[in-house]
Amino acid sequence: MQFMLLFSRQGKLRLQKWYIPLSDTQKKKISREVIQMVLARKPKMCSFLEWRDLKIVYKRYASLYFCCAVEDQENELITLEIIHRYVELLDKYFGSVCELDIIFNFEKAYYILDEFILGGEAQETSKKNVLKAIEQADMLQEEAEAPRSVLEEIGLT
Amino acid sequence: MSDVVEKTLSALPSLLSLDSQPGAGKLSSTSKLGSLIRNITELTSKHEEEKLIKRELAALKEQVSSPNTTMKQMREAMVRAIYCEMLGYEASFTYIHAIKLAQQGTVLEKRVGYLAVSLFLNESHDLLLLLVNTVLKDLQSSNLIEVCMALTVVSQVFPKDMIPAILPVVEEKLTHPKEIIRRKAVLALYKFYLIAPNQVQHIHAKFRKALCDKDPGVMTASLHIYLQLIKESPDMYKELTGSFVTILKQVVGGKLPIDFNYHSVPAPWLQIQLLRILGLLGREDQSTSELMYDVLDESLRRAEMNHNITYAILYECVKAIYSIYPKSELCEKAAKCIGNFVLSPKINLKYLGLKALTYVVQQDANLALQHQMTIIECLDHPDLIIKKETLELLFRITNTQNVTVIVEKMLGFLKLSNDDYTIVDLVGKVAELAEKYAPDNEWFIQTMNEVFSFGGDMMQPDIPNSFLRLLAEGCESAEESRQLRLYAVDSYLAVLQKDSAHLPQRFLQIISWVLGEYSHLKEGLDVQEVRQLLMKLLDRKGVTTETRCWVLSSLMKLCEGPGADEMAQELVERWGSSLDPLLRQQAQELLCLSLDKDLRTRTLPLATTWDGLEVDSSLSFLDGFVAEALAAGAAPYKPPHQRQQEQCQEKALSLEPYGLSLPVSLSSCSLTDRQSPTLLSMSSGQSGNSTEPSNKAGSSKLNLEGVKRVWGKEGYLPHREVPEESAPVEEASSAVQSSSQQGGASDKSSMAHTEPVEQDKEKQQLASSLFVGLGSHNATSLMGKSETPSQRFRRKPRTQVSTSSSVTSEKSDSSHSSRSTVDSFLYGSLLEEEPVLPQPNTSHTPRVTTANGSSETKTQSFIPTNGTFEGEEAEEEEEEPTQTENDITSVTAHRTKQGSLIMNSDMVIVQPTMWSDQPKDWSQDDSGDLLSSGSDTHMETSPLLLLPADLRDLPHSNINTLAADQSLLLSSCHVYRDDALVLVIFLSNSGETPIQEIAVQLNCEQLEVASLRGNVIDTLDGLGTSVCRYTLVMDGAHTQVEMTGTVSYQAGPGHTQTLPFSSKLSLADFIRPLVITTEEYGKLWLSFSHDVKQNLKLLKGDRDPLVTTLDALKETLQLHIVDIIGSEGIVACRLLQGAPCLLHCRIHGDSLAVWLRSSLPGLPDCVLYYCQKALLEH
């Protein structure tokens, strides 16, 4: 996989992950192009698109588009299922996820993505394992957070 | 699924205010990020957003650069910076702080820091160098999460040059007890392999280990690497075929843990990966393919469920079946499968069906015929991507008979599309088809005109080049060539006379060249007219210098007849003083040639026959000049590749060998799978030593000579030339023409909404014109006849000296088949890193017995033993596949079980050796050194002193003198009980008279001291000995503790004497072996937080240094060697019954890198101290 974009129906980028080294201007240009192309698609159309020498695989969930760019010889259907699995993971983590969850907790969404896809390849496809890894890291977060908030309350920070 | 998500959000801003909303609820209302997001959503214009973000960035900048900002605030700021960047605003000032956060923060801040780094920076960013040390530190951290984070960031962004710095540590992680770490390490290595393959070359054996990992996740991860490796050199990995097949079989059979299921399909990603690998391995290799027929068949059969994921697997399966050596049964099934795809009402499946069809149609054209009506429908599909894929399919089945219809469809699509990439791609295809299958000159030139006007200046440069070459070289028949050229001239004159302003430069260049070269062929054509047209081009705005050069050189050729001199004058006036040197030169040349008619006819002969043109490719006419230059001291010429090589050698530090040595970037030609022969031969020509003739006739001329045709589909390459065009072809081509007219008509009429019945008929007709000539036993092909495709433009055969590259193709040796039996036992021979001797089955049993029976094999035979065990195990499984479905009897489970069994049997061997069989050895080794207190004079009278019977069998130290006075001798002995150290104090009356009322008192602050018995004795007879015992328990970690005590006694009545004594006890007295399995070790390891690392002396011996050293440690300290894997060993001990201490030893150069971990603070340090001491004194 070369990159993954999440964007809203209004074309606002919600998440971007690049697995190929690109400059910022290139990234901007590409995401603009891809978002435009995908938003122009009609509902019953094919979930795949050709773009340059890549395939864009996209799927819309509620108001959010999930979109991956893969190499031409890649299996588009399995990419579609990667998107779906990611949505499942988000759903499980946030508890029936909605766009707001991703907007406000985008860093969490990134953590989940990183645990699921690493360097452009599916890393761990077991839902349980991915969430376990995230939870472990989160737990640490909570532990570290708890005493601080107490300190904060009494104005020590 | 979508319904769970489907529940929000058309009214985003209105929801934002509700705190009960799950997303908003998690974020505290005061959070800066929250309010930023809120504010942004309330904005209405892009301009306002810009303003807001600018303010935000300014605030951020201030915050991050302030020294008072805490890490926590920094973390928060970083998240906001990520958000701003996502919105498209640059926040590069935060990059360095992201790195700092990863460097200095706690785990929590690191997490954000690393995330920001991976989002902000790409692998070539300079700042990443600052991250290397942090990554290195975190990789070695005792905190699992830090290691995970480091590995994650490494797999995403890491500077290529710095890979060697962290490679050993990442490598080490391959044997980490935790599977998540192993998995991430494998993926990190995969990433390294992709960006710098030669740096991970040496660890291919480790990849094998990852492939055999007991965790399916790690194994799956390793397949990424294998897919890549096998893509590059399939022959190297043929022997793994059996293993891959077995793994796939097990996966398909549902033997993996249920976690890996996705919508009740077992590990689909793993299946797909394996299918891809098998497809690559079986390509053009019958014997290897035969191994996989069964499992492919089963995969096809198993994937029944109606879900996307099964289709994804089926698609991959079909691809594999058509990639490997064909088996008709399987192909039939696969074909049926493709049919289901193509006919599916689901558009995604239809697309994939077309893609699969495109893939297989070259092998089996009949498949396209079966689905021709569907294909026709897809050709008019409203979704462009379906249309495009259909054209791709048609491209593959084009022949002389259907070329006109297909090209027409393609050009129709070109008119609709506005995407450069598609245009370049399609234009290339049209040009290829036109050249290959053109039915006549007229059509060919017309089509190429379309190609040039559509393709414009984006198309591959080889298209115009080869077109011109075709014109110039001509076909076999001179008349035919003349006709073609003539038609081209006619056509271009017409083009120029019309409005040609919009024409692309390339097209203009071609036109001018053709007119310059061949306009004389047209009888009755006024040269002046041609000149006029060309001169007009020269002056037109928007014409590039390059094109002007082409035009000028054409005019040079037309510099004859009436008005030539005037034209030359005019041109020189106009261009002779041009700012562009090329144009100036052209104009000057033109002037010279127009003045010297003789020279002109010699340099630019009319009707050039290219065959006669001899090119002195060795440039021998320059020899004199070169000799002169050399004599004058010029440096001899070096071809570019040699220069580069030398440069390479000069560099001291080269972490990476250089890639292509050719200066020409070939990547530019690989946009599609077309290659530009011109570029290739140019570069090789320039190198000077090439035997290929090269000529660069003039700066603006095409390189037409000596170009070897490489982009040949069949019928393209010179040796495929067919002798004579036969009569039937004409017949067929006329038929095609008529059908193409029909096709065209049908297009028009279908626009006008005719009746469906009629439409069907039109489709039938279209079908017949499209699928004509595909397969002979074709019922639906209305055209009936099928012809062997013949090429219209057959090149004249030219003799060409082609340097035959010495390709040493190694045939896969026949020993594969014999080895494959071994390999088919899953994991069997894989565990062994060296190839097994081909005598597999029989060798299992005897080796197992040795391992069980004799104790000599203890540690050294670990790995081979493991291997054989598992070989056996897998064999058993193979023979009995009748295990129940719900019982998850994966190999994994078996392996774990087996693993621990081995461990146990090992313990049985090791334990008695240490504890009961050789207590004397052990206590001898332990003598003196560790009990350095008191005196080290051994009791000469030791026969007198006997340990109590109940203690005698326990390991113990020698008996040493503690203290003595004239009447009493105190000696002590340490008895090592599992739960405590038992201190036995012998009280010997050295005199004849009895001693009364002896009382022993023992004090030690750091130890728990408990008297067992005998610390108060009423009477000790003369020369008698009494024993008192204490149990000592150490709770905290102390290197050494001092105990003091006194003995009070009455030697005579009323005369109390005291004898003080003291002794030192070392930690070693309290260390006990901890017997655990590798798995348990792994779990423990991760749960411990206190650790220490040190490099220790490595002992050299006859055996493996690691084994020698560990054995030495085991002898001195009571350690348990858990496992030795390669250059690493894991060892465990504990403080009595209390805190365990784990040691991880790895050979690191000449020393032993030891890493100790414990739950007890200080314990690792103390143990390390004794290890160090033991090795130094060894």
GROMACS .gro file of N, CA and C in nm, chain B residues 1081-1132:
model
  156
 1238TYR      N    1   0.983  -1.814   3.073
 1238TYR     CA    2   1.090  -1.717   3.080
 1238TYR      C    3   1.048  -1.589   3.008
 1239GLY      N    4   0.993  -1.611   2.889
 1239GLY     CA    5   0.950  -1.496   2.809
 1239GLY      C    6   0.850  -1.410   2.884
 1240LYS      N    7   0.756  -1.478   2.947
 1240LYS     CA    8   0.654  -1.401   3.018
 1240LYS      C    9   0.715  -1.324   3.133
 1241LEU      N   10   0.799  -1.394   3.205
 1241LEU     CA   11   0.861  -1.330   3.320
 1241LEU      C   12   0.943  -1.209   3.277
 1242TRP      N   13   1.019  -1.234   3.172
 1242TRP     CA   14   1.112  -1.131   3.124
 1242TRP      C   15   1.039  -0.998   3.106
 1243LEU      N   16   0.923  -1.010   3.046
 1243LEU     CA   17   0.852  -0.888   3.013
 1243LEU      C   18   0.793  -0.820   3.135
 1244SER      N   19   0.774  -0.899   3.239
 1244SER     CA   20   0.709  -0.840   3.354
 1244SER      C   21   0.810  -0.773   3.448
 1245PHE      N   22   0.936  -0.788   3.420
 1245PHE     CA   23   1.035  -0.733   3.511
 1245PHE      C   24   1.083  -0.597   3.465
 1246SER      N   25   1.108  -0.514   3.562
 1246SER     CA   26   1.144  -0.379   3.522
 1246SER      C   27   1.286  -0.341   3.559
 1247HIS      N   28   1.346  -0.416   3.651
 1247HIS     CA   29   1.480  -0.377   3.693
 1247HIS      C   30   1.580  -0.452   3.609
 1248ASP      N   31   1.659  -0.378   3.538
 1248ASP     CA   32   1.752  -0.450   3.454
 1248ASP      C   33   1.888  -0.384   3.449
 1249VAL      N   34   1.983  -0.460   3.404
 1249VAL     CA   35   2.119  -0.409   3.393
 1249VAL      C   36   2.185  -0.487   3.280
 1250LYS      N   37   2.278  -0.419   3.213
 1250LYS     CA   38   2.346  -0.484   3.101
 1250LYS      C   39   2.495  -0.467   3.116
 1251GLN      N   40   2.567  -0.564   3.069
 1251GLN     CA   41   2.712  -0.555   3.081
 1251GLN      C   42   2.774  -0.653   2.984
 1252ASN      N   43   2.892  -0.619   2.938
 1252ASN     CA   44   2.966  -0.715   2.857
 1252ASN      C   45   3.065  -0.788   2.947
 1253LEU      N   46   3.061  -0.918   2.939
 1253LEU     CA   47   3.150  -0.997   3.025
 1253LEU      C   48   3.250  -1.072   2.939
 1254LYS      N   49   3.347  -1.126   3.011
 1254LYS     CA   50   3.450  -1.204   2.942
 1254LYS      C   51   3.388  -1.331   2.885
 1255LEU      N   52   3.430  -1.364   2.769
 1255LEU     CA   53   3.381  -1.486   2.708
 1255LEU      C   54   3.488  -1.593   2.722
 1256LEU      N   55   3.452  -1.705   2.777
 1256LEU     CA   56   3.552  -1.811   2.796
 1256LEU      C   57   3.570  -1.887   2.667
 1257LYS      N   58   3.694  -1.924   2.644
 1257LYS     CA   59   3.720  -2.004   2.524
 1257LYS      C   60   3.739  -2.148   2.567
 1258GLY      N   61   3.688  -2.236   2.489
 1258GLY     CA   62   3.706  -2.376   2.524
 1258GLY      C   63   3.698  -2.460   2.399
 1259ASP      N   64   3.693  -2.589   2.418
 1259ASP     CA   65   3.685  -2.677   2.302
 1259ASP      C   66   3.549  -2.661   2.236
 1260ARG      N   67   3.456  -2.635   2.322
 1260ARG     CA   68   3.320  -2.631   2.269
 1260ARG      C   69   3.285  -2.487   2.230
 1261ASP      N   70   3.162  -2.473   2.197
 1261ASP     CA   71   3.109  -2.342   2.165
 1261ASP      C   72   3.135  -2.249   2.283
 1262PRO      N   73   3.191  -2.131   2.257
 1262PRO     CA   74   3.225  -2.041   2.369
 1262PRO      C   75   3.104  -2.008   2.458
 1263LEU      N   76   2.989  -1.996   2.394
 1263LEU     CA   77   2.871  -1.961   2.474
 1263LEU      C   78   2.840  -2.072   2.573
 1264VAL      N   79   2.844  -2.193   2.521
 1264VAL     CA   80   2.814  -2.307   2.608
 1264VAL      C   81   2.918  -2.317   2.719
 1265THR      N   82   3.044  -2.300   2.682
 1265THR     CA   83   3.150  -2.307   2.781
 1265THR      C   84   3.128  -2.205   2.892
 1266THR      N   85   3.101  -2.084   2.848
 1266THR     CA   86   3.086  -1.977   2.947
 1266THR      C   87   2.966  -2.001   3.036
 1267LEU      N   88   2.857  -2.039   2.973
 1267LEU     CA   89   2.736  -2.059   3.054
 1267LEU      C   90   2.755  -2.175   3.151
 1268ASP      N   91   2.823  -2.278   3.104
 1268ASP     CA   92   2.848  -2.391   3.195
 1268ASP      C   93   2.934  -2.348   3.313
 1269ALA      N   94   3.032  -2.265   3.283
 1269ALA     CA   95   3.117  -2.216   3.390
 1269ALA      C   96   3.037  -2.136   3.491
 1270LEU      N   97   2.948  -2.056   3.441
 1270LEU     CA   98   2.863  -1.978   3.531
 1270LEU      C   99   2.774  -2.069   3.614
 1271LYS      N  100   2.724  -2.169   3.547
 1271LYS     CA  101   2.635  -2.261   3.614
 1271LYS      C  102   2.708  -2.334   3.726
 1272GLU      N  103   2.833  -2.364   3.701
 1272GLU     CA  104   2.909  -2.436   3.802
 1272GLU      C  105   2.930  -2.350   3.926
 1273THR      N  106   2.963  -2.224   3.903
 1273THR     CA  107   2.994  -2.139   4.017
 1273THR      C  108   2.869  -2.088   4.086
 1274LEU      N  109   2.781  -2.037   4.007
 1274LEU     CA  110   2.657  -1.988   4.064
 1274LEU      C  111   2.552  -2.094   4.034
 1275GLN      N  112   2.453  -2.096   4.113
 1275GLN     CA  113   2.353  -2.200   4.087
 1275GLN      C  114   2.249  -2.146   3.991
 1276LEU      N  115   2.282  -2.158   3.865
 1276LEU     CA  116   2.193  -2.105   3.763
 1276LEU      C  117   2.129  -2.219   3.686
 1277HIS      N  118   2.020  -2.188   3.623
 1277HIS     CA  119   1.959  -2.287   3.535
 1277HIS      C  120   1.964  -2.234   3.393
 1278ILE      N  121   2.024  -2.311   3.305
 1278ILE     CA  122   2.028  -2.268   3.165
 1278ILE      C  123   1.898  -2.312   3.100
 1279VAL      N  124   1.820  -2.215   3.061
 1279VAL     CA  125   1.687  -2.246   3.008
 1279VAL      C  126   1.696  -2.293   2.865
 1280ASP      N  127   1.771  -2.219   2.787
 1280ASP     CA  128   1.775  -2.253   2.646
 1280ASP      C  129   1.897  -2.185   2.584
 1281ILE      N  130   1.950  -2.250   2.483
 1281ILE     CA  131   2.054  -2.184   2.405
 1281ILE      C  132   2.010  -2.187   2.261
 1282ILE      N  133   1.997  -2.071   2.203
 1282ILE     CA  134   1.953  -2.062   2.065
 1282ILE      C  135   2.058  -1.984   1.989
 1283GLY      N  136   2.127  -2.055   1.905
 1283GLY     CA  137   2.229  -1.988   1.826
 1283GLY      C  138   2.332  -1.921   1.914
 1284SER      N  139   2.345  -1.793   1.900
 1284SER     CA  140   2.446  -1.723   1.977
 1284SER      C  141   2.387  -1.661   2.103
 1285GLU      N  142   2.271  -1.706   2.139
 1285GLU     CA  143   2.210  -1.649   2.258
 1285GLU      C  144   2.173  -1.760   2.356
 1286GLY      N  145   2.180  -1.724   2.481
 1286GLY     CA  146   2.140  -1.820   2.581
 1286GLY      C  147   2.058  -1.752   2.687
 1287ILE      N  148   1.961  -1.822   2.739
 1287ILE     CA  149   1.884  -1.763   2.847
 1287ILE      C  150   1.899  -1.848   2.972
 1288VAL      N  151   1.915  -1.780   3.081
 1288VAL     CA  152   1.950  -1.845   3.205
 1288VAL      C  153   1.860  -1.786   3.314
 1289ALA      N  154   1.822  -1.869   3.410
 1289ALA     CA  155   1.734  -1.818   3.514
 1289ALA      C  156   1.781  -1.863   3.651
   0.00000   0.00000   0.00000
